[in-house]
Amino acid sequence: MSAIRYDFRSDTVTKPSPAMRAAMATAEVGDDVFGDDPTVQRLEAKAAEMLGKEAALYLPSGTQSNLVALMTHCGRGDEYIVGQMAHCYRWEAGGAAVLGSIQPQPLANQPDGTLRLEDIAEAVKPDDSHFACTRLLALENTIGGKVLSLAYMREATALARQHGLACHLDGARAFNASFALGVPIAEIAAPFDTISVCLSKGLGAPVGSTLVGSAALIAKARRIRKMVGGGLRQVGVIAAAGLYALEHNVARLAEDHANAKRLASGLAEFVDLSLPEPETNILFVDVAPQIAGDFAAHLAENGVAAISMYGGRRQRWVTHLDVDAAAVEAALRVVRAFFEGRTAKKAARQPEAVS
Ligand SMILES: Cc1ncc(COP(=O)(O)O)c(C=O)c1O
């Protein structure tokens, strides 16, 4: 296997740019647990303003941000309704259950990432001592690269409210959703009580997430962040990267979406690769089983990294700040070289002769 030259595994792999590093090196700092770090305060104010909420909290990771949000809304023995494929249920090591004693009520995600409204309504438990108290609906946008519409988010949260539930959005990539929907991120945040937004994905900061919501909820979340070990001291050094990301790297997400479209159209030329049109910066590609292992090995040998699942039969490709349009073309050349002389392109495939 050769060294990775074009890294499409995730938008988490970005490295801080020289300008971002300069902002980090010159950041004003103080002890943030004492509330003394001016850079963190600027970051939190900026995040709250962009998301249209009263307050924000800076946290070391998206996982901790979701955990803190779930523990802010739910107490021991309470329950949250969540998608089977949601990060805060499936990919966070069961933290809400382990650390918060919060029971998940997972529901099937539909192919478009939504939860059926009927399923949500049915999952809310009656007030009966047999059941956990259902307190929260947690959605995710974007989810698996797909965008939940504003109409859906409004309907699902309105339904949750009818049942007395609070609403949390894992908006790790909510800025991607905002660009894809063509609306300010505050419109996405509006129907939710809390929203968690990652700074270390498409926005390109090395570390950090923010949780935003009302002043009262964020004050509660601050205490829980301390409890789980997320109170950090002169953290302005890394918060400066997050602030830089919010100030400079939001509008450029458009490039990632355009690069994902170009990548998808290049990959879709080959009969052995099937994929839907990407909605954001993430594409999932189904690879014909007969080539799966060889194709994954060819990419790796040629310095192209994508996430390979099910023995290479499914791949995840993600565009981001550190793979520009030229990197996309270079990766497509590597893909083309694999298929050269091996399989016809889709357009060139001849109909079977009828005898
Ligand atoms: C949708 C979503 N939420 C939360 C997270 C967690 O973020 P972190 O890796 O910073 O803990 C991720 C990470 O990939 C994610 O994709």
XYZ file of N, CA, C and O and ligand atoms in Angstrom, residues 10-12 60-66 86-88 91-92 140-144 170-173 196 198 200-201 207-209 282 316, ligand 1:
148
model
N -12.897 11.043 4.765
C -13.813 11.837 5.588
C -13.411 13.308 5.521
O -12.235 13.624 5.277
N -14.366 14.178 5.815
C -14.019 15.597 5.935
C -13.404 15.900 7.304
O -13.090 17.048 7.613
N -13.215 14.870 8.118
C -12.514 15.067 9.399
C -10.993 15.055 9.221
O -10.266 15.330 10.171
N -14.960 19.763 22.989
C -13.843 19.175 22.254
C -14.254 18.335 21.046
O -13.463 18.191 20.116
N -15.465 17.755 21.055
C -15.828 16.865 19.941
C -17.329 16.875 19.727
O -18.108 17.263 20.614
N -17.716 16.382 18.555
C -19.138 16.245 18.254
C -19.777 15.198 19.146
O -20.938 15.322 19.539
N -19.036 14.162 19.457
C -19.560 13.105 20.325
C -19.894 13.680 21.697
O -20.971 13.428 22.252
N -18.971 14.485 22.237
C -19.250 15.051 23.560
C -20.403 16.065 23.490
O -21.210 16.165 24.408
N -20.474 16.779 22.385
C -21.544 17.760 22.231
C -22.910 17.063 22.218
O -23.858 17.501 22.895
N -23.029 15.965 21.463
C -24.291 15.219 21.461
C -24.590 14.637 22.835
O -25.724 14.698 23.319
N -28.499 7.080 13.256
C -28.014 8.365 13.777
C -26.679 8.176 14.483
O -26.476 7.196 15.214
N -25.810 9.150 14.288
C -24.489 9.069 14.909
C -24.611 8.968 16.420
O -23.923 8.169 17.065
N -25.538 9.758 17.020
C -25.592 9.804 18.494
C -26.216 8.548 19.080
O -26.212 8.365 20.299
N -22.981 5.431 16.633
C -21.537 5.556 16.499
C -20.881 6.326 17.650
O -19.820 6.894 17.486
N -21.567 6.376 18.782
C -20.967 7.104 19.901
C -20.842 6.194 21.120
O -20.965 6.630 22.273
N -30.853 14.185 12.806
C -29.495 14.466 12.309
C -29.598 15.035 10.893
O -30.309 14.487 10.055
N -28.888 16.128 10.630
C -28.943 16.748 9.297
C -27.607 17.449 9.033
O -27.249 18.356 9.785
N -26.847 17.006 8.055
C -27.145 15.992 7.083
C -26.961 14.605 7.723
O -26.233 14.461 8.695
N -27.627 13.605 7.110
C -27.468 12.243 7.620
C -27.038 11.346 6.464
O -27.729 11.252 5.445
N -25.881 10.724 6.605
C -25.342 9.918 5.514
C -25.232 10.735 4.229
O -25.441 10.205 3.132
N -28.475 16.825 15.707
C -27.049 16.615 15.464
C -26.778 17.249 14.101
O -27.022 16.658 13.059
N -26.287 18.480 14.164
C -26.002 19.217 12.930
C -24.515 19.266 12.692
O -23.967 20.308 12.341
N -23.859 18.108 12.894
C -22.412 18.047 12.659
C -22.084 18.711 11.324
O -21.118 19.460 11.210
N -22.925 18.436 10.324
C -22.726 19.027 8.989
C -23.915 19.912 8.603
O -24.338 19.934 7.446
N -26.105 20.765 17.614
C -24.661 20.578 17.740
C -24.043 20.709 16.349
O -24.508 20.060 15.407
N -20.374 20.714 14.176
C -18.945 20.398 14.248
C -18.121 21.438 13.485
O -18.475 21.837 12.377
N -14.844 20.659 13.078
C -13.691 19.879 12.622
C -14.047 18.939 11.476
O -13.341 17.984 11.219
N -15.161 19.221 10.786
C -15.491 18.428 9.593
C -15.265 19.336 8.379
O -14.149 19.822 8.195
N -10.086 20.514 15.649
C -10.765 20.041 16.862
C -11.991 20.916 17.088
O -11.958 22.107 16.780
N -13.032 20.347 17.677
C -14.055 21.180 18.282
C -15.428 21.152 17.657
O -15.600 20.933 16.455
N -16.414 21.347 18.540
C -17.820 21.451 18.159
C -18.465 22.524 19.003
O -17.923 22.903 20.046
N -20.864 14.051 0.505
C -20.615 12.637 0.823
C -21.285 11.769 -0.229
O -22.464 11.977 -0.539
N -17.319 4.809 0.775
C -17.753 6.170 1.081
C -16.654 7.127 0.649
O -15.494 6.962 1.036
C -23.202 13.206 12.134
C -22.079 13.173 13.129
N -22.310 13.540 14.387
C -21.343 13.544 15.322
C -20.064 13.147 15.013
C -19.020 13.097 16.096
O -18.010 14.014 15.925
P -16.560 13.769 16.605
O -15.833 12.850 15.715
O -15.997 15.144 16.665
O -16.788 13.211 17.951
C -19.767 12.739 13.711
C -18.397 12.305 13.357
O -18.098 11.840 12.296
C -20.799 12.753 12.746
O -20.578 12.357 11.486
